[in-house]
PDB file of C-alpha atoms in Angstrom:
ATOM      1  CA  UNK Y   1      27.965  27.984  53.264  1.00  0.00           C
ATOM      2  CA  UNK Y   2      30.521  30.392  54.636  1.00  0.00           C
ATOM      3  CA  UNK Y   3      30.933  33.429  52.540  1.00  0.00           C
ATOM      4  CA  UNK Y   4      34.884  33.909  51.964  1.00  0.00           C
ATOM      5  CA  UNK Y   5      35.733  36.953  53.952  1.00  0.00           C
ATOM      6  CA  UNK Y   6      37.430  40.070  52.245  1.00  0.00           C
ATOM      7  CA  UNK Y   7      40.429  41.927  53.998  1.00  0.00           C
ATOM      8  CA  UNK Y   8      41.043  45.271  52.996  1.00  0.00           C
ATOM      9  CA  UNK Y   9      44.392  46.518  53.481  1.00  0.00           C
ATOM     10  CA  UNK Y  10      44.447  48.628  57.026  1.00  0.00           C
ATOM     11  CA  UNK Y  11      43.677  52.756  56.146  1.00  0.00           C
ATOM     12  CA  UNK Y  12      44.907  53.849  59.680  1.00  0.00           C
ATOM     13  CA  UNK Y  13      48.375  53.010  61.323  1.00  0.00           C
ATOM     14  CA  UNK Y  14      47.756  49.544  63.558  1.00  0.00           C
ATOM     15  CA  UNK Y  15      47.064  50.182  67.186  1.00  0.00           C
ATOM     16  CA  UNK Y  16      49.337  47.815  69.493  1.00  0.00           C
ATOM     17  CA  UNK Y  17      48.301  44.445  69.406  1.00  0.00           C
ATOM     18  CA  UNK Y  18      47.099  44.476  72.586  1.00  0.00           C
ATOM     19  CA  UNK Y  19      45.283  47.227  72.608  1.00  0.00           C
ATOM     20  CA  UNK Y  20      41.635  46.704  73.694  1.00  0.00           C
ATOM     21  CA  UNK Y  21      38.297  46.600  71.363  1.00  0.00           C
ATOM     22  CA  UNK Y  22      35.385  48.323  71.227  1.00  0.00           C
ATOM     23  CA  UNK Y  23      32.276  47.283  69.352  1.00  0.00           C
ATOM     24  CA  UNK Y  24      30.301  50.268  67.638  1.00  0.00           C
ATOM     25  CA  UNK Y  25      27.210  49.377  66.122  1.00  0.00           C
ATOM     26  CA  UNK Y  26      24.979  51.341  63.656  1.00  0.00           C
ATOM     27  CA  UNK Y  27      21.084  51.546  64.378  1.00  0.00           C
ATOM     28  CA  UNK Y  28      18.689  51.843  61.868  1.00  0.00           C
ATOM     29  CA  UNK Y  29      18.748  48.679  59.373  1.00  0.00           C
ATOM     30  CA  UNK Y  30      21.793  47.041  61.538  1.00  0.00           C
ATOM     31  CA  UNK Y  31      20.232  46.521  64.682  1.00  0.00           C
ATOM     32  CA  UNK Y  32      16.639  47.221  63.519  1.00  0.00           C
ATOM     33  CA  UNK Y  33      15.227  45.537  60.691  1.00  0.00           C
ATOM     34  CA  UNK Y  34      13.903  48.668  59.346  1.00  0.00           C
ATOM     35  CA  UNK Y  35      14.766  52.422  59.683  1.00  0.00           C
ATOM     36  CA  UNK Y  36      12.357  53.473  62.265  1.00  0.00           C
ATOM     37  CA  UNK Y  37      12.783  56.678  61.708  1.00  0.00           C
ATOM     38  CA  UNK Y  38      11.630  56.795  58.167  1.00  0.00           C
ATOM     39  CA  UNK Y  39       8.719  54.049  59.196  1.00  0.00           C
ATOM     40  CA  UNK Y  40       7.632  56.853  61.810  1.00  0.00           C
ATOM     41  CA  UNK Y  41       7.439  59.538  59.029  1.00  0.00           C
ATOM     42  CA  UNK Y  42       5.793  57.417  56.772  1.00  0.00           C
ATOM     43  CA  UNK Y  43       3.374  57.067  59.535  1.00  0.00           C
ATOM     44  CA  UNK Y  44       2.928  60.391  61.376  1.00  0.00           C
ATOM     45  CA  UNK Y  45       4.786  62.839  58.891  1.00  0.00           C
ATOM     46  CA  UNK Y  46       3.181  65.747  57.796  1.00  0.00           C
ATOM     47  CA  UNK Y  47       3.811  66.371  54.235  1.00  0.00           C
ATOM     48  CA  UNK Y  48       7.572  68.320  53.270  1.00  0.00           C
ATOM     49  CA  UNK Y  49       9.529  65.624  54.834  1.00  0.00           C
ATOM     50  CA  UNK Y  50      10.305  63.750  51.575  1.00  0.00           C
ATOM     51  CA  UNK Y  51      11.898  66.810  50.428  1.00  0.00           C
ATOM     52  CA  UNK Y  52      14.064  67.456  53.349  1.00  0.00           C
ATOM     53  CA  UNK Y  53      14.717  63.960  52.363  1.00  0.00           C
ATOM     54  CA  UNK Y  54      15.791  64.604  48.748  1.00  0.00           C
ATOM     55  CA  UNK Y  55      17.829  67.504  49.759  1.00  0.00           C
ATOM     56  CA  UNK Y  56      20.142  65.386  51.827  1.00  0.00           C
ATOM     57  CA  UNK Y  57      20.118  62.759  49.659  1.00  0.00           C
ATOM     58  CA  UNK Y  58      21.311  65.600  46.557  1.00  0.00           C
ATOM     59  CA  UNK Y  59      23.673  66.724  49.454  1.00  0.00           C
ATOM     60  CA  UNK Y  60      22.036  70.098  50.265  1.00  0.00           C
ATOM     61  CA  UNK Y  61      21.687  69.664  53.283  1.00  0.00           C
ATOM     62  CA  UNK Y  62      23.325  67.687  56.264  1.00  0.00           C
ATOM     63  CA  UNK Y  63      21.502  64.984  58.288  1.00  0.00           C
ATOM     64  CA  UNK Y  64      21.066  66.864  61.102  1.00  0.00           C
ATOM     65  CA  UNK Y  65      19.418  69.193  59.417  1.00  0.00           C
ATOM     66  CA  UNK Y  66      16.953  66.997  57.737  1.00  0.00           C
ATOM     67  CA  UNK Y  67      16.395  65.154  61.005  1.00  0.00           C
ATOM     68  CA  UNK Y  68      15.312  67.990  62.589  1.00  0.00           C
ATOM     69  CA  UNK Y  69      13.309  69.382  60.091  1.00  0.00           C
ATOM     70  CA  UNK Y  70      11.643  66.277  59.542  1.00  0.00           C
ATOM     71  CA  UNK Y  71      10.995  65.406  63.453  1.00  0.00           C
ATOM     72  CA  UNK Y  72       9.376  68.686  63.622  1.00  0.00           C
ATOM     73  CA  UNK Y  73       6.645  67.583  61.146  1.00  0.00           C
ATOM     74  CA  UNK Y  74       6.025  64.200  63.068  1.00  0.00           C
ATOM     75  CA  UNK Y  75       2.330  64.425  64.325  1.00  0.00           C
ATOM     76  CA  UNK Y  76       1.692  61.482  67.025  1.00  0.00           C
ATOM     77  CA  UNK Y  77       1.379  61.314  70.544  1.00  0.00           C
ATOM     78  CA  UNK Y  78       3.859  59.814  72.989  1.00  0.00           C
ATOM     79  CA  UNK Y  79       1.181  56.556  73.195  1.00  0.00           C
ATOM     80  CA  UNK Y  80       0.704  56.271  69.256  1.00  0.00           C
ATOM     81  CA  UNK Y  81       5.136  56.447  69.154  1.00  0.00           C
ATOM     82  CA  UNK Y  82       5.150  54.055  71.995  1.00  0.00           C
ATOM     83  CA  UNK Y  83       2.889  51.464  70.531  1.00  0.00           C
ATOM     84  CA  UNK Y  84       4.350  51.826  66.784  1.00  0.00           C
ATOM     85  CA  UNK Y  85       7.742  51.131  68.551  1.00  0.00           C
ATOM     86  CA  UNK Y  86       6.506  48.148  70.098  1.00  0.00           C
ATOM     87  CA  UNK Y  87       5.902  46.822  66.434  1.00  0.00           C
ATOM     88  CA  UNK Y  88       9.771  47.187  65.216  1.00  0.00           C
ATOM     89  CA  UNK Y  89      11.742  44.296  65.306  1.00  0.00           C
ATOM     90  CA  UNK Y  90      15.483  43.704  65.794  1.00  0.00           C
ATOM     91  CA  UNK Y  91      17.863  41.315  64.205  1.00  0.00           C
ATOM     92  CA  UNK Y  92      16.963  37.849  65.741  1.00  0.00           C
ATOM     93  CA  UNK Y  93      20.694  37.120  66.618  1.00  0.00           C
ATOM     94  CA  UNK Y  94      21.720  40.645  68.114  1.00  0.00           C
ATOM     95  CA  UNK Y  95      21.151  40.107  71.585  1.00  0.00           C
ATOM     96  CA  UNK Y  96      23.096  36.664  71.436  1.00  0.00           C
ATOM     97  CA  UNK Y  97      25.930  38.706  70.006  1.00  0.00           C
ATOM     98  CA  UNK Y  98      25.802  41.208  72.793  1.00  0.00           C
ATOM     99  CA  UNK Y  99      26.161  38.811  75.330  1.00  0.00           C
ATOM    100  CA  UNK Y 100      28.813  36.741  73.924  1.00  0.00           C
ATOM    101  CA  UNK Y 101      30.651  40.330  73.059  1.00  0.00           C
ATOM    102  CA  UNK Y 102      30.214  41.453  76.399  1.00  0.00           C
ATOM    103  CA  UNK Y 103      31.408  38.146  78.390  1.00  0.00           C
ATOM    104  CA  UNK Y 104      34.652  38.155  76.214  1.00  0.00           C
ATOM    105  CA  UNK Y 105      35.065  41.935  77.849  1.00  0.00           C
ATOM    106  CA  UNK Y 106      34.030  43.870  74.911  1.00  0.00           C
ATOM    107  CA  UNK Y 107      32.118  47.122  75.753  1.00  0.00           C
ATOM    108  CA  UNK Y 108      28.833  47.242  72.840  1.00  0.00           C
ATOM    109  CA  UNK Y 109      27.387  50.298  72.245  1.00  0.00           C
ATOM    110  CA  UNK Y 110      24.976  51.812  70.112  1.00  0.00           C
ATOM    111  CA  UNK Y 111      26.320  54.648  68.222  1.00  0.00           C
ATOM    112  CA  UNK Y 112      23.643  56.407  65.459  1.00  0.00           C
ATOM    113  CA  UNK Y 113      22.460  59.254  63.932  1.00  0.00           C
ATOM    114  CA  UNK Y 114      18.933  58.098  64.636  1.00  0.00           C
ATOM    115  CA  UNK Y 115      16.457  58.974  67.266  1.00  0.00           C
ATOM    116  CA  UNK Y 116      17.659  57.816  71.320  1.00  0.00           C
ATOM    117  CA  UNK Y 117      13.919  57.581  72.716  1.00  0.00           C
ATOM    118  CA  UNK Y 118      13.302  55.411  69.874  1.00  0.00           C
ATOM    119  CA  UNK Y 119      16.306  53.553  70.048  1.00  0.00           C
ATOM    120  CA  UNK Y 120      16.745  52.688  73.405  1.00  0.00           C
ATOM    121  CA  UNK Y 121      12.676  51.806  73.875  1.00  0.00           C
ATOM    122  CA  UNK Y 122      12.976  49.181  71.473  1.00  0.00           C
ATOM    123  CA  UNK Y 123      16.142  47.702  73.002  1.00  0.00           C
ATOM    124  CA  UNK Y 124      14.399  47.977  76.261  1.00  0.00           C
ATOM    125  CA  UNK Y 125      11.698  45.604  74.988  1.00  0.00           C
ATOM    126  CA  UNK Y 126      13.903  43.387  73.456  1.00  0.00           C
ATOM    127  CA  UNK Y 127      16.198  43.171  77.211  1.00  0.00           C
ATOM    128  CA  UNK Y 128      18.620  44.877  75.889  1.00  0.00           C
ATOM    129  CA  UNK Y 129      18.185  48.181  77.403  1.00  0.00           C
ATOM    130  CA  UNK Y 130      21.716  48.262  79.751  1.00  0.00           C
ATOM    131  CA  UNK Y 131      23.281  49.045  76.209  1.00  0.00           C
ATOM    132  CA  UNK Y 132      24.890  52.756  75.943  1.00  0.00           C
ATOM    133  CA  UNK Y 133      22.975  54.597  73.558  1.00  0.00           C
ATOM    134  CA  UNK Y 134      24.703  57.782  71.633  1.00  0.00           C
ATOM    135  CA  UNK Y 135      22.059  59.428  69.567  1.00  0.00           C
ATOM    136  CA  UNK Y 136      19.683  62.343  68.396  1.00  0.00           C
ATOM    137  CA  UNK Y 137      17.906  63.635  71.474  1.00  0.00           C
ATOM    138  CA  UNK Y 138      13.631  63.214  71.324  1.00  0.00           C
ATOM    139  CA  UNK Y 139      12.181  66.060  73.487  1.00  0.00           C
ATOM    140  CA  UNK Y 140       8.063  66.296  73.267  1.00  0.00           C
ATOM    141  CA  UNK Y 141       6.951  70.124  72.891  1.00  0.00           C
ATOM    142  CA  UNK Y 142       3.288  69.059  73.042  1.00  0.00           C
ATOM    143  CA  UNK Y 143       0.547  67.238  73.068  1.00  0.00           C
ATOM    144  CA  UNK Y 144       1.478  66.107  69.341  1.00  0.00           C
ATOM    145  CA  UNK Y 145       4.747  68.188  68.982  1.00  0.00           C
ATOM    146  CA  UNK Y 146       8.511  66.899  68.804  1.00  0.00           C
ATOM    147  CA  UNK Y 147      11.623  68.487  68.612  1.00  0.00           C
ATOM    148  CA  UNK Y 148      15.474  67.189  67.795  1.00  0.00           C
ATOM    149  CA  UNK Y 149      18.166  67.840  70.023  1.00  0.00           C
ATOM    150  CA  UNK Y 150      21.925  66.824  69.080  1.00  0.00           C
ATOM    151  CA  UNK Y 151      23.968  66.645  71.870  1.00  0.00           C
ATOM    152  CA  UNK Y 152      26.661  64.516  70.437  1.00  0.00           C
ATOM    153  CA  UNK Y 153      26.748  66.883  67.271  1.00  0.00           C
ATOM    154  CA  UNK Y 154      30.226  68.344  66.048  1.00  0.00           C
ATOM    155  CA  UNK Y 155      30.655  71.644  63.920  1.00  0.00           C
ATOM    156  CA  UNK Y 156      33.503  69.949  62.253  1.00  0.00           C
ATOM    157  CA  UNK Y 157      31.890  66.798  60.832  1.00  0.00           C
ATOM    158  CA  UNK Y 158      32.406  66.511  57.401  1.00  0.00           C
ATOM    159  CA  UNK Y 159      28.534  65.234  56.709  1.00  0.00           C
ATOM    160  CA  UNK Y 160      27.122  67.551  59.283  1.00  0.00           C
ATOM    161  CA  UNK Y 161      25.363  64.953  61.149  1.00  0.00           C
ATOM    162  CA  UNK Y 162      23.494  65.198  64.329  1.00  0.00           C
ATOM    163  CA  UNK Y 163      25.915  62.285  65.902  1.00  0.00           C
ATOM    164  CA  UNK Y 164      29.376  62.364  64.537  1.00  0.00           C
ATOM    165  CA  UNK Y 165      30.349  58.775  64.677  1.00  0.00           C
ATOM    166  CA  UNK Y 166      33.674  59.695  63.647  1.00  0.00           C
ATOM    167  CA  UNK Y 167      34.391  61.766  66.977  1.00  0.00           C
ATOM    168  CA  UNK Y 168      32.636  58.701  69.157  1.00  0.00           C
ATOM    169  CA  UNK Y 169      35.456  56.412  67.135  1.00  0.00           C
ATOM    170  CA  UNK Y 170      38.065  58.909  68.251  1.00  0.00           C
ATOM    171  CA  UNK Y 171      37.179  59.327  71.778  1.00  0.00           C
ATOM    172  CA  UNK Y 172      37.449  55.293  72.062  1.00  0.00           C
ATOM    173  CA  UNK Y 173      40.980  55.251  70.272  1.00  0.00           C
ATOM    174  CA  UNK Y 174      42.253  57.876  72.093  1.00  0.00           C
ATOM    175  CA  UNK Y 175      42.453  56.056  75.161  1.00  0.00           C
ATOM    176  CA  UNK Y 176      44.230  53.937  73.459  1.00  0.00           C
ATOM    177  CA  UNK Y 177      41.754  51.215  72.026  1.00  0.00           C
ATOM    178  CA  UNK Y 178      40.667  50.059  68.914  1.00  0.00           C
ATOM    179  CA  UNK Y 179      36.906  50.466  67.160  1.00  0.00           C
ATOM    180  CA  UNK Y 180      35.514  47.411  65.781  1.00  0.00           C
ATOM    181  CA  UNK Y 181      32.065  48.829  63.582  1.00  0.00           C
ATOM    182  CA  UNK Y 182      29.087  47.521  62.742  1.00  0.00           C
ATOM    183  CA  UNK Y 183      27.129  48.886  60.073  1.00  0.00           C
ATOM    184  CA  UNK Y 184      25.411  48.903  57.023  1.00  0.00           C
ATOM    185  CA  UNK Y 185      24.699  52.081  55.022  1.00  0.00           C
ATOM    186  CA  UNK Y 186      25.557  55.915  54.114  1.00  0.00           C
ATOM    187  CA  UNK Y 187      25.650  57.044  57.319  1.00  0.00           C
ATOM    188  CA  UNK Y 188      28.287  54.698  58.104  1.00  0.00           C
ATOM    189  CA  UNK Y 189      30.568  55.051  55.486  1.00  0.00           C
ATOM    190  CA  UNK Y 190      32.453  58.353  57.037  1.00  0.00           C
ATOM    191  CA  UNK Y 191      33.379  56.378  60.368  1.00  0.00           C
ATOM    192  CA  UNK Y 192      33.914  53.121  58.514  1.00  0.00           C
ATOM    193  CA  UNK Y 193      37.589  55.150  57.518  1.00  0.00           C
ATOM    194  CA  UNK Y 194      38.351  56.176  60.790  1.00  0.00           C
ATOM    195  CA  UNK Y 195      37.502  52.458  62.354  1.00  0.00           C
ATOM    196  CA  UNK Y 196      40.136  50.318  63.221  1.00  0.00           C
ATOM    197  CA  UNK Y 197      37.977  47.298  61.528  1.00  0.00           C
ATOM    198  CA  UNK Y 198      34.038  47.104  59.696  1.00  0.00           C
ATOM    199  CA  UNK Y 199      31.531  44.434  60.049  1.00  0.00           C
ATOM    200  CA  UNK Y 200      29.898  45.773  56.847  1.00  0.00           C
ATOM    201  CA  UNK Y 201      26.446  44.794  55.101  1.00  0.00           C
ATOM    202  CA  UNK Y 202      24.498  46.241  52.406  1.00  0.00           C
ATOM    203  CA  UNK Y 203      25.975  49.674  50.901  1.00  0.00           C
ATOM    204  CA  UNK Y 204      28.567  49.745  53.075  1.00  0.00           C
ATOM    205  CA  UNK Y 205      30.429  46.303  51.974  1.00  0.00           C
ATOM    206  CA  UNK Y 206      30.723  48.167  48.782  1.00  0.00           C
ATOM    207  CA  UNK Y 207      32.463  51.374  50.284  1.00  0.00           C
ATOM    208  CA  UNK Y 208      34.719  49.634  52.084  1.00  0.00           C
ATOM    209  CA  UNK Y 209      36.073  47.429  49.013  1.00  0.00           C
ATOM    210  CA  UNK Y 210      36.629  50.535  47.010  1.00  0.00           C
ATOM    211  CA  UNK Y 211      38.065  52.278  49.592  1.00  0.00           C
ATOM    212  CA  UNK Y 212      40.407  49.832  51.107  1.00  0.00           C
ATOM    213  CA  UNK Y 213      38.736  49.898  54.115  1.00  0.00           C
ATOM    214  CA  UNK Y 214      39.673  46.726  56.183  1.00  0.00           C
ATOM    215  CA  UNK Y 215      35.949  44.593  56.779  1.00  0.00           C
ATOM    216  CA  UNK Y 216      34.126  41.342  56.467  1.00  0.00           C
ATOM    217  CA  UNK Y 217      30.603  41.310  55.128  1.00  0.00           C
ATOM    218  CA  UNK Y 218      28.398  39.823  57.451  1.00  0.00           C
ATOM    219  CA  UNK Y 219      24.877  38.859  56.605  1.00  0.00           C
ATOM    220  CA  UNK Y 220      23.315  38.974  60.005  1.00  0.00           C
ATOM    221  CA  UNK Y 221      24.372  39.756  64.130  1.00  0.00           C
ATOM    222  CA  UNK Y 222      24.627  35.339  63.395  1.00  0.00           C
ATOM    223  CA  UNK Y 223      27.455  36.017  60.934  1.00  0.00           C
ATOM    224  CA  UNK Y 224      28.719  38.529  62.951  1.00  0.00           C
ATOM    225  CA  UNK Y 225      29.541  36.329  66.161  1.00  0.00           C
ATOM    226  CA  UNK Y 226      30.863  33.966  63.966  1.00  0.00           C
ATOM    227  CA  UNK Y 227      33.412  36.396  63.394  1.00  0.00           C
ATOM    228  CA  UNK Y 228      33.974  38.209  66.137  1.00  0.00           C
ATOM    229  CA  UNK Y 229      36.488  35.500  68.166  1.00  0.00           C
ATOM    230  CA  UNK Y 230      39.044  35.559  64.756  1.00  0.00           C
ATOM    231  CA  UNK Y 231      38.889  39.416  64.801  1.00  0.00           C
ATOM    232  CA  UNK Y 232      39.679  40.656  68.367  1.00  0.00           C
ATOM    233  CA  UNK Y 233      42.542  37.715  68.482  1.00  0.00           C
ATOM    234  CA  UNK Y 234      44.083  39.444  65.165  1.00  0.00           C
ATOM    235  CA  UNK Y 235      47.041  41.519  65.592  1.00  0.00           C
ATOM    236  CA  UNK Y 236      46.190  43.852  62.646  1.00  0.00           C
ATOM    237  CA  UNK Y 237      43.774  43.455  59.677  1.00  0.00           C
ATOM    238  CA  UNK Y 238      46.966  42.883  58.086  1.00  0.00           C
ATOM    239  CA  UNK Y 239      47.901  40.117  59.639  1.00  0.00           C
ATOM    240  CA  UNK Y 240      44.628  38.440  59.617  1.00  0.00           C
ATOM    241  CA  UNK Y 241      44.490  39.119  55.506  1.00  0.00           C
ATOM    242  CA  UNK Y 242      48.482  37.503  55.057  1.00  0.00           C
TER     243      UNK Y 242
END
């Protein structure tokens, strides 16, 4: 049965109704069934990384950061990271939703604070691998030796990420578009404000009602497409809620 959708009221002045959309979706646990980054450190991760992970999580440290601390302990060569990656599965319905995005004129792209190698090698295998990718940076130091680059990093993020998802929100709006998001967790609550509208799961459904934030809770990338025709036709989340 259809879950009733909630409609927050909009946080951000309405772009024009015309205005085109652009689908931003999250990584790790949205697109991925898992958070392959953490399945690779329980895997290959020399011990300290749980406690870079418990300083973020007390909010000691940002995620970029901990990422990069924590890549730098990953001990696995580039055939044991390309055969665990080969083992992570993606939400079953995600590449139907691509498609159907994508022939309604929709640009998808991947936008996390995750790993890009990763990322786009599991798309890849999954025929998906035309999708933009904006993400950490993987570059191999040695034999068994990795290193985080952030390329898409911003001094002014307010969680001091290694992708600000916020800025790669902006840059689409300030052409004059609109950012639908898909996402599910922490790292998505910051951008989930700026967004013009949230597909929201997990942690994040709850941000968004007690922030206002305009969204529809979506189970899977099935519930998702289900949506998507009734939200790029809206005028405003306003409109849509009335």
């Amino acid at each position: 049965m259809r879950r009733s959708i909630p409609i927050a009221p909009a946080a951000r002045q309405a772009a024009p109704a015309n205005a085109p959309w652009t689908i931003q979706c999250d990584f790790d646990g949205t697109i991925s069934v898992e958070d392959v980054t953490d399945s690779l450190l329980n895997r290959f991760g020399k011990p300290g990384w749980q406690e870079l992970e418990d300083a973020w999580e007390r909010g000691e440290i940002g995620s970029r950061e901990c990422m990069k601390g924590q890549v730098a302990l990953l001990d696995m060569s580039l055939a044991e990271l390309q055969a665990h990656l080969a083992t992570i599965q993606v939400d079953p319905h995600f590449a139907a939703f691509a498609r159907a995005a994508r022939a309604m004129g929709l640009p998808v792209q991947v936008v996390s604070d995750g790993i890009d190698h990763c990322i786009s090698t599991v798309l890849t295998l999954h025929g998906l691998g035309d999708l933009p990718v904006y993400a950490n940076r993987l570059v191999q130091t040695g034999a068994r030796s990795w290193q985080l680059q952030s390329p898409h990093a911003n001094a002014a993020c307010v969680r001091a990420s290694g992708n600000c998802k916020c800025e790669r929100a902006a840059t689409a709006q300030d052409t004059g578009g609109r950012v639908l998001f898909v996402g599910d967790s922490t790292s998505d609550f910051c951008v989930s404000g700026k967004a013009d509208f949230v597909f929201a799961k997990y942690k994040l459904i709850d941000y968004c009602r007690s922030r206002g934030i305009p969204h529809a809770e979506y189970a899977d990338f099935g519930e998702a497409l289900a949506l998507l025709p009734a939200t790029v036709s809206m005028r405003t989340a306003a409109s849509m809620a009335a």
